[in-house]
Coordinates of C-alpha atoms in Angstrom, one line a residue:
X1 CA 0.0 0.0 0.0
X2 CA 2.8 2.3 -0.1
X3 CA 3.1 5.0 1.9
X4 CA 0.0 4.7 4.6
X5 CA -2.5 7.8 5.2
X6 CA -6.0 7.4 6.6
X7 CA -7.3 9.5 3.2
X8 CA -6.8 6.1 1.6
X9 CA -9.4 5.0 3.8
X10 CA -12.4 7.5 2.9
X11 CA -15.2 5.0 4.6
X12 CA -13.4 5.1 7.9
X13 CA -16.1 6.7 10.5
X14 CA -14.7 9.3 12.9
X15 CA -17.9 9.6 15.2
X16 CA -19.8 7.1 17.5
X17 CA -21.9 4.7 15.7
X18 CA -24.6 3.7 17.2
X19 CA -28.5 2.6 15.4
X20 CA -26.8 2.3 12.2
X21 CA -25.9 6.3 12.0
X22 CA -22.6 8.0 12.0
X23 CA -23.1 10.7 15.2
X24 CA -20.9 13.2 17.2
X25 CA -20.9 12.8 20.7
X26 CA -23.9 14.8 22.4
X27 CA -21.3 17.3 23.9
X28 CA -19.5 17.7 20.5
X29 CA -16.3 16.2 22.6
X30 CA -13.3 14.3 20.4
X31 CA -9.8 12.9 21.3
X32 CA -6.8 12.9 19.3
X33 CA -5.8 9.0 18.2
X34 CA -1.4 8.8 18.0
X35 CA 1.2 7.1 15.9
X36 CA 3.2 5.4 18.4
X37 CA 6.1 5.7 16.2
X38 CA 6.2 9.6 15.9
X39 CA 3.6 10.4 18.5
X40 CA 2.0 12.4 15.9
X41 CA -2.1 12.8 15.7
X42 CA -3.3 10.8 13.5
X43 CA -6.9 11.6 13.5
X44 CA -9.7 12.8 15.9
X45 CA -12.6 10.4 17.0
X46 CA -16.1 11.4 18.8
X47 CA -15.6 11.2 22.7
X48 CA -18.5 9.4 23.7
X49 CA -20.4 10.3 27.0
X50 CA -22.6 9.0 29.4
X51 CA -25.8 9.8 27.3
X52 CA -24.6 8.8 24.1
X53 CA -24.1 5.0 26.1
X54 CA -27.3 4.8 26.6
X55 CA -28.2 6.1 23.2
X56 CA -26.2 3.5 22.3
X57 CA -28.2 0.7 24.4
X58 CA -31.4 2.2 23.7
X59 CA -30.1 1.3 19.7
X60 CA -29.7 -2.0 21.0
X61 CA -32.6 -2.7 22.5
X62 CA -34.6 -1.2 19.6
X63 CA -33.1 -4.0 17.3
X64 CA -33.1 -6.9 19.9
X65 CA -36.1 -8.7 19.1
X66 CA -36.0 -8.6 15.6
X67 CA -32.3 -9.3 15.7
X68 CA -33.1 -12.6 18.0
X69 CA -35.6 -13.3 16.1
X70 CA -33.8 -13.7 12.6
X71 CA -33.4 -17.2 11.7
X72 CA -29.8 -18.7 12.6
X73 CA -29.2 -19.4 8.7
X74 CA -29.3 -15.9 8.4
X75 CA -27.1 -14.7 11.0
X76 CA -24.8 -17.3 9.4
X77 CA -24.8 -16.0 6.4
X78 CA -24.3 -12.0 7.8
X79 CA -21.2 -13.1 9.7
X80 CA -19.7 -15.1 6.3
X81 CA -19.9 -12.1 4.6
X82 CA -18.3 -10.1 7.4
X83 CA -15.2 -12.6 7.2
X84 CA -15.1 -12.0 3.1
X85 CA -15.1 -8.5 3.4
X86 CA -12.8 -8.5 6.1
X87 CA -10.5 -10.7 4.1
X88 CA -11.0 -8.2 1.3
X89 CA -9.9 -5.4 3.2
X90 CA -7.1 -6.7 4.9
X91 CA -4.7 -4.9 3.3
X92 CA -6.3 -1.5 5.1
X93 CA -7.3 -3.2 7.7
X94 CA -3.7 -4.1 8.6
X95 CA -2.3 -0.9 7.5
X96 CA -4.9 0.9 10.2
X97 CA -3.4 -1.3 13.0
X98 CA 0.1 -0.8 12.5
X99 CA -0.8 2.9 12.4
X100 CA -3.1 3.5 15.7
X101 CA -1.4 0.6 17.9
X102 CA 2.1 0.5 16.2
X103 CA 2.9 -3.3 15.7
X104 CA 4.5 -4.4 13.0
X105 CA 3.0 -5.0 9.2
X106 CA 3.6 -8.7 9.7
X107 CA 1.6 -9.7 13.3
X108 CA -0.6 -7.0 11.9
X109 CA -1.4 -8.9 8.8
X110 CA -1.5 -12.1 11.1
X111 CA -4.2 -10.4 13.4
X112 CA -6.4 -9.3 10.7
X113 CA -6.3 -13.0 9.1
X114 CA -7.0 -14.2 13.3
X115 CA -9.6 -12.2 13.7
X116 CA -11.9 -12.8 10.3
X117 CA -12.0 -16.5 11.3
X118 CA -13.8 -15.5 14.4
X119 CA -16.5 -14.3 11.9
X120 CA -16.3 -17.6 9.7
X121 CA -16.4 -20.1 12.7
X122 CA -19.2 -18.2 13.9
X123 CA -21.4 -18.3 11.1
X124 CA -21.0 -21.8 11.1
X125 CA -21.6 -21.8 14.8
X126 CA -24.8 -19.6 14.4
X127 CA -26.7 -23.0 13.0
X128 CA -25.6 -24.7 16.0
X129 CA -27.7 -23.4 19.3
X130 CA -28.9 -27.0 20.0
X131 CA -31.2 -27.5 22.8
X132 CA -32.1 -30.4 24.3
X133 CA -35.4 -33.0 25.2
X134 CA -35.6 -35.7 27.6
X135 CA -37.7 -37.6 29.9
X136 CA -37.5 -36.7 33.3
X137 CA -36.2 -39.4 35.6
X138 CA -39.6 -40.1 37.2
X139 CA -41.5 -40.0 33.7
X140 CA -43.7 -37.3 35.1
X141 CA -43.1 -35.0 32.4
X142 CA -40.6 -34.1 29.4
X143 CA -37.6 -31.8 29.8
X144 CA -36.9 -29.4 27.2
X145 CA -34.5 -27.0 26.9
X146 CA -34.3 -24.0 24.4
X147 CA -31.4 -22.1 24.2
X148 CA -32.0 -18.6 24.0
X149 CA -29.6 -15.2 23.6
X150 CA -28.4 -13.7 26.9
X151 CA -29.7 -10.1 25.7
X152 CA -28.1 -7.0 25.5
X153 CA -24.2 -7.2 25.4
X154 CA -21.6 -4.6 26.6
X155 CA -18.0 -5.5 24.9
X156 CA -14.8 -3.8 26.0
X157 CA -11.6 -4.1 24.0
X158 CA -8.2 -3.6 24.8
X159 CA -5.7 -1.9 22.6
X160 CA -3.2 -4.5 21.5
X161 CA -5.1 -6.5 19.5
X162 CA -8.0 -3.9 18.3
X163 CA -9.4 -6.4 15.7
X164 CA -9.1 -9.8 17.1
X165 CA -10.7 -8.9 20.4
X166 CA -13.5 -7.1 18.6
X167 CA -14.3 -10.2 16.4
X168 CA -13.8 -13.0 19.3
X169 CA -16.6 -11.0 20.8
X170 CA -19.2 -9.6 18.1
X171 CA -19.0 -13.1 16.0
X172 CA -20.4 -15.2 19.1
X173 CA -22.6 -12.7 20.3
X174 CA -24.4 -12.0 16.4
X175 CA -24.5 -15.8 15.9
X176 CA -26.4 -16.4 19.7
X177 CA -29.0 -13.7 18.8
X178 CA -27.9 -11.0 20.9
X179 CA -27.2 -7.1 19.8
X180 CA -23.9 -5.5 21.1
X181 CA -22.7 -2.4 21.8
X182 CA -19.1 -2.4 21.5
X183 CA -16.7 0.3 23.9
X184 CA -12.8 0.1 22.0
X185 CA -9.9 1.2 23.6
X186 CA -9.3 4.6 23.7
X187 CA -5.8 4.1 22.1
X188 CA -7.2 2.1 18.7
X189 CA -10.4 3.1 18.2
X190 CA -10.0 3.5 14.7
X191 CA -10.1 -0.4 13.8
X192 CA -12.8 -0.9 15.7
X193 CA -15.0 2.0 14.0
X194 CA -14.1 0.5 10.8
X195 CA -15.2 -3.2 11.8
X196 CA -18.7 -1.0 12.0
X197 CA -18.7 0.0 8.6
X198 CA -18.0 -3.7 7.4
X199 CA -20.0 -5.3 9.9
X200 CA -23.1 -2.7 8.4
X201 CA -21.8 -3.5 4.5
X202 CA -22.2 -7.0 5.2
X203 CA -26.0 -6.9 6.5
X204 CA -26.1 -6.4 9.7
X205 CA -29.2 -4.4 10.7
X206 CA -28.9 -1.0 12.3
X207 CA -28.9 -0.8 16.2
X208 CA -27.3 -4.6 16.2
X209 CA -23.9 -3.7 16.6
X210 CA -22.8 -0.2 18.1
X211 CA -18.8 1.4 18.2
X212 CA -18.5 3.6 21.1
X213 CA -15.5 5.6 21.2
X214 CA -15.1 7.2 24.8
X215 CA -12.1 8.3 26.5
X216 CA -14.3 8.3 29.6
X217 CA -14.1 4.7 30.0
X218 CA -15.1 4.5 33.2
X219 CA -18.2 6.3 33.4
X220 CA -19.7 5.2 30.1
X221 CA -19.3 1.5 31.0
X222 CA -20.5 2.2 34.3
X223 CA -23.1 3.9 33.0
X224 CA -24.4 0.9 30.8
X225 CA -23.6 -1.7 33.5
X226 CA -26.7 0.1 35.3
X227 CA -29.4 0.1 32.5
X228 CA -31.5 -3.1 33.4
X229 CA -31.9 -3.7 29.7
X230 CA -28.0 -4.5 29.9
X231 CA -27.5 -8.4 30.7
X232 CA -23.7 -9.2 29.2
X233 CA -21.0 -8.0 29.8
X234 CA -17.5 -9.3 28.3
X235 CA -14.3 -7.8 28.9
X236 CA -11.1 -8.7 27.8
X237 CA -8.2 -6.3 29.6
X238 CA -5.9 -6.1 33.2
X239 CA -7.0 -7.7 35.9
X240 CA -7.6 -4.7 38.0
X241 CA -9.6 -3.2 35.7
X242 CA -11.7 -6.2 35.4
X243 CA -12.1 -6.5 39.4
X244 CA -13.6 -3.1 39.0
X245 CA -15.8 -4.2 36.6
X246 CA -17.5 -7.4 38.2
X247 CA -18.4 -5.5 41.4
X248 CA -20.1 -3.4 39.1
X249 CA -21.6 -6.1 37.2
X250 CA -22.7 -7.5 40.1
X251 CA -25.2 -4.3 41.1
X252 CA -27.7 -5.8 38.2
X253 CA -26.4 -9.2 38.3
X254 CA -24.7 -9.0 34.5
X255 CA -23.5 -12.3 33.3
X256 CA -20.1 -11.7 33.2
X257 CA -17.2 -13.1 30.4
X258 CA -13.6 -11.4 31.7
X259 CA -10.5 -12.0 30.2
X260 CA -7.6 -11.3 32.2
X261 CA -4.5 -10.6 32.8
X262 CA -1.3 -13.1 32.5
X263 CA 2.2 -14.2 33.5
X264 CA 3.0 -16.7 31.3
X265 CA 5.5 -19.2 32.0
X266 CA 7.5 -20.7 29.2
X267 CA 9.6 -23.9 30.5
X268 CA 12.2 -25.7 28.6
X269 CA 13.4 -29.0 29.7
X270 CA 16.4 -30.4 29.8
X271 CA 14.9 -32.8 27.1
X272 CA 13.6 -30.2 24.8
X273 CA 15.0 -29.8 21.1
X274 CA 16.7 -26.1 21.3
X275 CA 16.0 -25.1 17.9
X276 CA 12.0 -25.7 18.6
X277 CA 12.0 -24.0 21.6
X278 CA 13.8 -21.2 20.8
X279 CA 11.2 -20.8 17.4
X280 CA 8.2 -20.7 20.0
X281 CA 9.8 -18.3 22.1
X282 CA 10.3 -15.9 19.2
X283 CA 6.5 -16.7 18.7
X284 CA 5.4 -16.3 21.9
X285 CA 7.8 -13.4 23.4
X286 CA 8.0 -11.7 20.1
X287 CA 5.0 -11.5 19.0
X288 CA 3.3 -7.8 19.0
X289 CA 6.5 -7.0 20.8
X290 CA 5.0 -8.9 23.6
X291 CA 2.1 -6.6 24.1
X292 CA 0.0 -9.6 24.4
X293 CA -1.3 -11.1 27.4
X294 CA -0.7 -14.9 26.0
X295 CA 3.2 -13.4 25.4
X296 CA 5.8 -15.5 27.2
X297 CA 7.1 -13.7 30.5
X298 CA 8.7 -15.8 32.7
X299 CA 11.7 -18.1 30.9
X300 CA 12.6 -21.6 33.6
X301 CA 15.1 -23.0 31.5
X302 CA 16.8 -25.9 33.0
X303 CA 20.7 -25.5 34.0
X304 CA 21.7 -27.7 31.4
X305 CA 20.5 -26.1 28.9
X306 CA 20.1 -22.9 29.7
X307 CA 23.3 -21.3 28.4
X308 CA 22.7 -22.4 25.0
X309 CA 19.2 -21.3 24.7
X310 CA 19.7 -17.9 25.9
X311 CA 22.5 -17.6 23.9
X312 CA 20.8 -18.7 20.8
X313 CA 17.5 -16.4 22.3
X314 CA 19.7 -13.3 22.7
X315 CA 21.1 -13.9 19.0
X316 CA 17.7 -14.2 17.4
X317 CA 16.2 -11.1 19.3
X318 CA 19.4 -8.8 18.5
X319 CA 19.0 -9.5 15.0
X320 CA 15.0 -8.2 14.9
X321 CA 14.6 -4.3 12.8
X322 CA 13.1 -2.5 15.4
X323 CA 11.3 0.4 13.4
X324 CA 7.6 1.9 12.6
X325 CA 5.1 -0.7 12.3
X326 CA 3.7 0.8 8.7
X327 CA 7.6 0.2 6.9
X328 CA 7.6 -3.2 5.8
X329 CA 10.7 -4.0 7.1
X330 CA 10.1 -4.1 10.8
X331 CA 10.0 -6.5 12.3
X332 CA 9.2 -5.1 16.3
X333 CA 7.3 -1.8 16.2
X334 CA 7.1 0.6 19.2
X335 CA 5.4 0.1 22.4
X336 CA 1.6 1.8 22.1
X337 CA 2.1 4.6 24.3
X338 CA 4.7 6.3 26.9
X339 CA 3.6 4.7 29.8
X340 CA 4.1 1.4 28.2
X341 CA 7.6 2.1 27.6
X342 CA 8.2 3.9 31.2
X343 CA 6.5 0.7 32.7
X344 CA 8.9 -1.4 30.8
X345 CA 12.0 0.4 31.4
X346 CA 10.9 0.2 35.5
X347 CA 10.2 -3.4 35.5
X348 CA 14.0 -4.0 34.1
X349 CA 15.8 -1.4 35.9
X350 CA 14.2 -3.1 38.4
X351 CA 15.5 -6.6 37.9
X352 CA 19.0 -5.6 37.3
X353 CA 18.6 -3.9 40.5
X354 CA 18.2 -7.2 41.8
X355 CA 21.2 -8.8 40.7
X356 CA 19.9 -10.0 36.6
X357 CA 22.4 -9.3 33.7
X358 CA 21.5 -7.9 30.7
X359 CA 22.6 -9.8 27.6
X360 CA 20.8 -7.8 24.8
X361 CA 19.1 -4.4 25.3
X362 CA 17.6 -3.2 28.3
X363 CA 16.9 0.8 27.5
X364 CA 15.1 2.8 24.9
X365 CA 16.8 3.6 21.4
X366 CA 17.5 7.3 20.7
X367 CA 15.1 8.1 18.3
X368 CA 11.5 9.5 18.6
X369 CA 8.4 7.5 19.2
X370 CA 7.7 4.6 22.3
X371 CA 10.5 2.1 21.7
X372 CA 11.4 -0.4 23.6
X373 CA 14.8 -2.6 22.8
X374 CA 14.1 -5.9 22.2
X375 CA 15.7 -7.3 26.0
X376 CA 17.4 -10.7 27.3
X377 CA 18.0 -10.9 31.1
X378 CA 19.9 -13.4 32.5
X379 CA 21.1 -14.4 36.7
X380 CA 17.3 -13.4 37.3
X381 CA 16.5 -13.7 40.7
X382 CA 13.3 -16.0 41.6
X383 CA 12.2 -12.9 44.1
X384 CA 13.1 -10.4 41.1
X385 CA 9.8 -7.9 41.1
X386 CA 9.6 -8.4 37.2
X387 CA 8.2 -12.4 37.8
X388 CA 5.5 -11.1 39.1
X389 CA 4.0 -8.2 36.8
X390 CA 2.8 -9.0 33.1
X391 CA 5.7 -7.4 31.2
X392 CA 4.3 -6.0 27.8
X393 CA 6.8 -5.6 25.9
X394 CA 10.2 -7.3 24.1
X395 CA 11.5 -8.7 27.5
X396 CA 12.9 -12.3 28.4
X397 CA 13.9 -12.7 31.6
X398 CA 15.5 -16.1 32.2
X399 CA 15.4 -18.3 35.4
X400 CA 17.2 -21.5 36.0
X401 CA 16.4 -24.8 37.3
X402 CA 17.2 -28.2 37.8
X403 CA 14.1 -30.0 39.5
X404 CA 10.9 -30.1 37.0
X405 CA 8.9 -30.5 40.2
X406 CA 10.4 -27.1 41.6
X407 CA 10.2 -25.6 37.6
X408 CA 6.0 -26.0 37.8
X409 CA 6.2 -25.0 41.5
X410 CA 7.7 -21.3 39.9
X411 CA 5.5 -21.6 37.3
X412 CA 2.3 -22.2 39.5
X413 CA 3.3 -19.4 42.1
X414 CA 1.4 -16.6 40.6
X415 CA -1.9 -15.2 40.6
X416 CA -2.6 -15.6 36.9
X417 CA -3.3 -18.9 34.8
X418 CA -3.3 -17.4 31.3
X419 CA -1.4 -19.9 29.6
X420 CA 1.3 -21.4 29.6
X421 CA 4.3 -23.3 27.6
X422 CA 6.2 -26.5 27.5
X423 CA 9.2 -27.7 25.6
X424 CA 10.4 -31.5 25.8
X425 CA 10.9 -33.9 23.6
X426 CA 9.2 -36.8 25.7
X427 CA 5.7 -36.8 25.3
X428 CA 4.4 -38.0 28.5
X429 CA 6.4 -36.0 30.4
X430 CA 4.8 -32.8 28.7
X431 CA 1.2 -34.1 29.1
X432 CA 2.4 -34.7 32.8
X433 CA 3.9 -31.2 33.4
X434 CA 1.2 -29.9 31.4
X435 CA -1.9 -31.0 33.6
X436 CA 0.2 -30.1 36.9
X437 CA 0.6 -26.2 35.1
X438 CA -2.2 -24.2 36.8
X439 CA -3.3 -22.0 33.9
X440 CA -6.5 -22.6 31.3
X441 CA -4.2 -23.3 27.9
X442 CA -1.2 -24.7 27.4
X443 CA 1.2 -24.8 24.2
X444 CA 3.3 -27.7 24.6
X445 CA 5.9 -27.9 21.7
X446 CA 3.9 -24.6 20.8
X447 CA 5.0 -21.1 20.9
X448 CA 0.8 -20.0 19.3
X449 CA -2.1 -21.6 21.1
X450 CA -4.7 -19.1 19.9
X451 CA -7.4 -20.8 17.5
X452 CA -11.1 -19.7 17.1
X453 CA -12.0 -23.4 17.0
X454 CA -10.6 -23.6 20.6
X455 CA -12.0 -22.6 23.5
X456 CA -9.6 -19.6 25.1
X457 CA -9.2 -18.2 28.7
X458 CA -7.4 -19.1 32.2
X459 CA -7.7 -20.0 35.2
X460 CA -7.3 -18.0 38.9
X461 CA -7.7 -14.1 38.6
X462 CA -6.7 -14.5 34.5
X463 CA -10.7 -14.9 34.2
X464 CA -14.1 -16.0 34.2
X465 CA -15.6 -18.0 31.1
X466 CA -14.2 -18.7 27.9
X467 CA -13.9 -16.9 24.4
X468 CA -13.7 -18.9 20.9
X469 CA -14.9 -23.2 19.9
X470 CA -18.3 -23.9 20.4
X471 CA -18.0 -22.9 24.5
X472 CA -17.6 -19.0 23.2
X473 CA -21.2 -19.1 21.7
X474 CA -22.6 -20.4 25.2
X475 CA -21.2 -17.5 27.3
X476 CA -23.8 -15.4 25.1
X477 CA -27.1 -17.8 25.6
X478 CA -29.1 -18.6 28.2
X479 CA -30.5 -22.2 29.0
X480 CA -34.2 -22.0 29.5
X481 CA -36.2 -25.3 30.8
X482 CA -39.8 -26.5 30.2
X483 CA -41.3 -28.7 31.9
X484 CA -44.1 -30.1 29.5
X485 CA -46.4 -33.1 29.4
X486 CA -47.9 -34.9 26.2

């Protein structure tokens, strides 16, 4: 696409959208959206308020029972168009990534293909609300059971992967019946107010899926967490926001989906095959720049090996172009704002506070935008403060072990269960260590666990439900029983 502007994009919607119309916000407020390479604007989006969230769920509710009451084959066949015409945009589609959240062309490419499958396994899904009919155990009576859509959904995005999280949520939601209204990050909204236009182009009726752009997150979420009408909410973001959020849910009793925060532990064995291990921790470390919350963030590497795979880690990491995400070149694109980067740089200053040794990076390049250096640690204490926190960013710290028993033991000992990873080249013994791993996925011999066929989410205070497979679609219908006689 050459050289990227947003002009190449004349259908891109600036202002809230919401019943099918392009409007301001009620109080005629905008933000400013920034490339994270230059910290340049980039555009200005509607700033949606309080009222305009309702507006937005009164939309909803105006399209709800006709929406619900659509057949499934046609929902189905809504969603497969949303996949083609995401497929054929996904040149623009990419480009507008790279430019609001600043990863590179390549993962940005790999989202956009990620996140139309969402669409397509939906729409195949949609067909696929089966209920149920027995006899009840004393023959009194038949029991039925219909499944139905949950209602009105609230869905609230994070920044880092602005299409992916905004299909893994609409797709199950549109296929169960249900009418959304959708709150993006306030860093990438832009993706998320094109998925509108796409989502409209391929059929959906107005009012069924609404973008609200709001840099007053917490108000306008707040505010439709309140309306009675509102019975879902899912949220994919940190942990502490999503604490927030479920005491708030819990004033209306909202059916809650939350996907957390992580600390994923990546463990190679003294059996594994090097060369593997070190491709899936390029995958999972790498990719995004490890603004990912599936992105490896603790390395146990036993003794034996550890040497040789940090080395060979260190080597493959140096060798990455760091540059903007839109040059097709790069290969790690900045960090998507400042505090990213200043949250980085503390968690490593940190650690080498602590005693751990760099081996590759640890500081910001000299040149303007939010950079972070692609970063191996090494001597990392098991007390270091950076174990603990979900990193973010193009950081390995590496621990060392010589007990597998002791290696889960570090794994286990954190508050999230995210994912995690295995390396070994003995079979059993990764099916062993992987159902002793407290966390709700697990890539063993895998650096990418992500699929929209599988069921995704974790364990502990990484979450509540699950997103993607056939399990996604439930989280968005509710089981109704009747008990009926003939």
């Amino acid at each position: 696409m050459g050289d990227f502007s947003l002009d190449q994009i004349p259908d891109l919607p600036l202002d809230l959208c919401v019943g099918g119309a392009q409007v301001p916000a009620s109080d005629g407020s905008r933000f400013d959206v920034h490339d994270p390479a230059t910290g340049e604007v980039i555009a200005s989006v509607a700033d949606g308020s309080v009222d305009d969230a309702i507006a937005a769920v009164d939309a909803a509710a105006a399209a709800a029972d006709a929406w619900a009451a659509t057949a499934p084959r046609e929902r189905s066949e809504i969603l497969r168009k949303a996949f083609e015409l995401m497929r054929e945009r996904s040149d623009e589609l990419a480009h507008l990534i790279s430019l609001e959240n600043g990863k590179a062309l390549t993962d940005a490419r790999g989202e956009v293909a990620y996140a139309a499958e969402f669409f397509r396994w939906y729409a195949e899904e949609a067909v696929r609300a089966s209920g149920s009919v027995m006899t009840a155990p004393s023959g009194a009576n038949r029991i039925v059971v219909l499944q139905q859509p949950v209602g009105i959904c609230v869905l609230v995005t994070p920044w880092n992967f602005p299409a992916a999280m905004a299909t893994r949520k609409i797709g199950p939601a549109l296929a169960a019946g249900c009418t959304v209204v959708l709150k993006p990050a306030s860093d990438t909204p832009l993706t998320a107010l094109l998925m509108a236009k796409i989502l409209e182009d391929a059929g959906v009726p107005a009012g069924v899926v609404n973008v609200l752009p709001a840099r007053r997150s917490g108000a306008v979420v707040s505010a439709m967490l309140h309306d009675p009408r509102v019975r879902k909410l899912s949220f994919t973001g940190s942990t502490e926001v999503g604490r927030v959020l479920l005491r708030e849910a819990a004033d209306q009793v909202i059916n809650c989906s939350m996907e957390l925060g992580g600390n994923a532990p990546f463990l190679v064995l003294d059996d594994a095959d090097l060369d593997a291990a070190v491709d899936g921790a390029m995958i999972a470390k790498m990719r995004n720049a490890g603004e990912a919350c599936t992105a490896a963030n603790r390395f146990y590497v036993h003794a034996d090996v550890a040497d040789e795979f940090s080395r060979r880690l260190a080597e493959r990491m140096g060798a990455l172009r760091v540059g903007p995400g839109t040059a097709d070149e790069t290969e790690v694109g900045p960090l998507v704002n400042e505090e990213s980067v200043a949250k980085v740089a503390e968690l490593v200053d940190g650690a080498v506070a602590e005693g751990a040794r760099v081996v590759l990076g640890g500081g910001r390049p000299d040149r303007a935008g939010y950079y972070y250096e692609p970063t191996v640690l090494l001597d990392v204490p098991r007390t270091a403060g950076i174990l603990g926190e979900e990193i973010f960013g193009p950081v390995a710290p590496v621990v060392t072990f010589t007990d597998e028993a002791d290696a889960v033991r570090m794994a286990n000992d954190t508050e999230f269960g995210l994912v995690s990873y295995v390396y070994t080249s003995d079979l059993a013994r990764g099916m062993r260590v992987s159902e002793a791993l407290d966390s709700g996925m697990v890539g063993l011999n895998r650096g990418l666990v992500s699929d929209p066929a599988a069921p995704f989410g974790g364990t502990k205070q990484s979450g509540v439900g699950r997103e993607g497979g056939h399990e996604g679609m439930l989280d968005y219908l509710e089981s109704k029983y009747v008990a009926v006689t003939w």
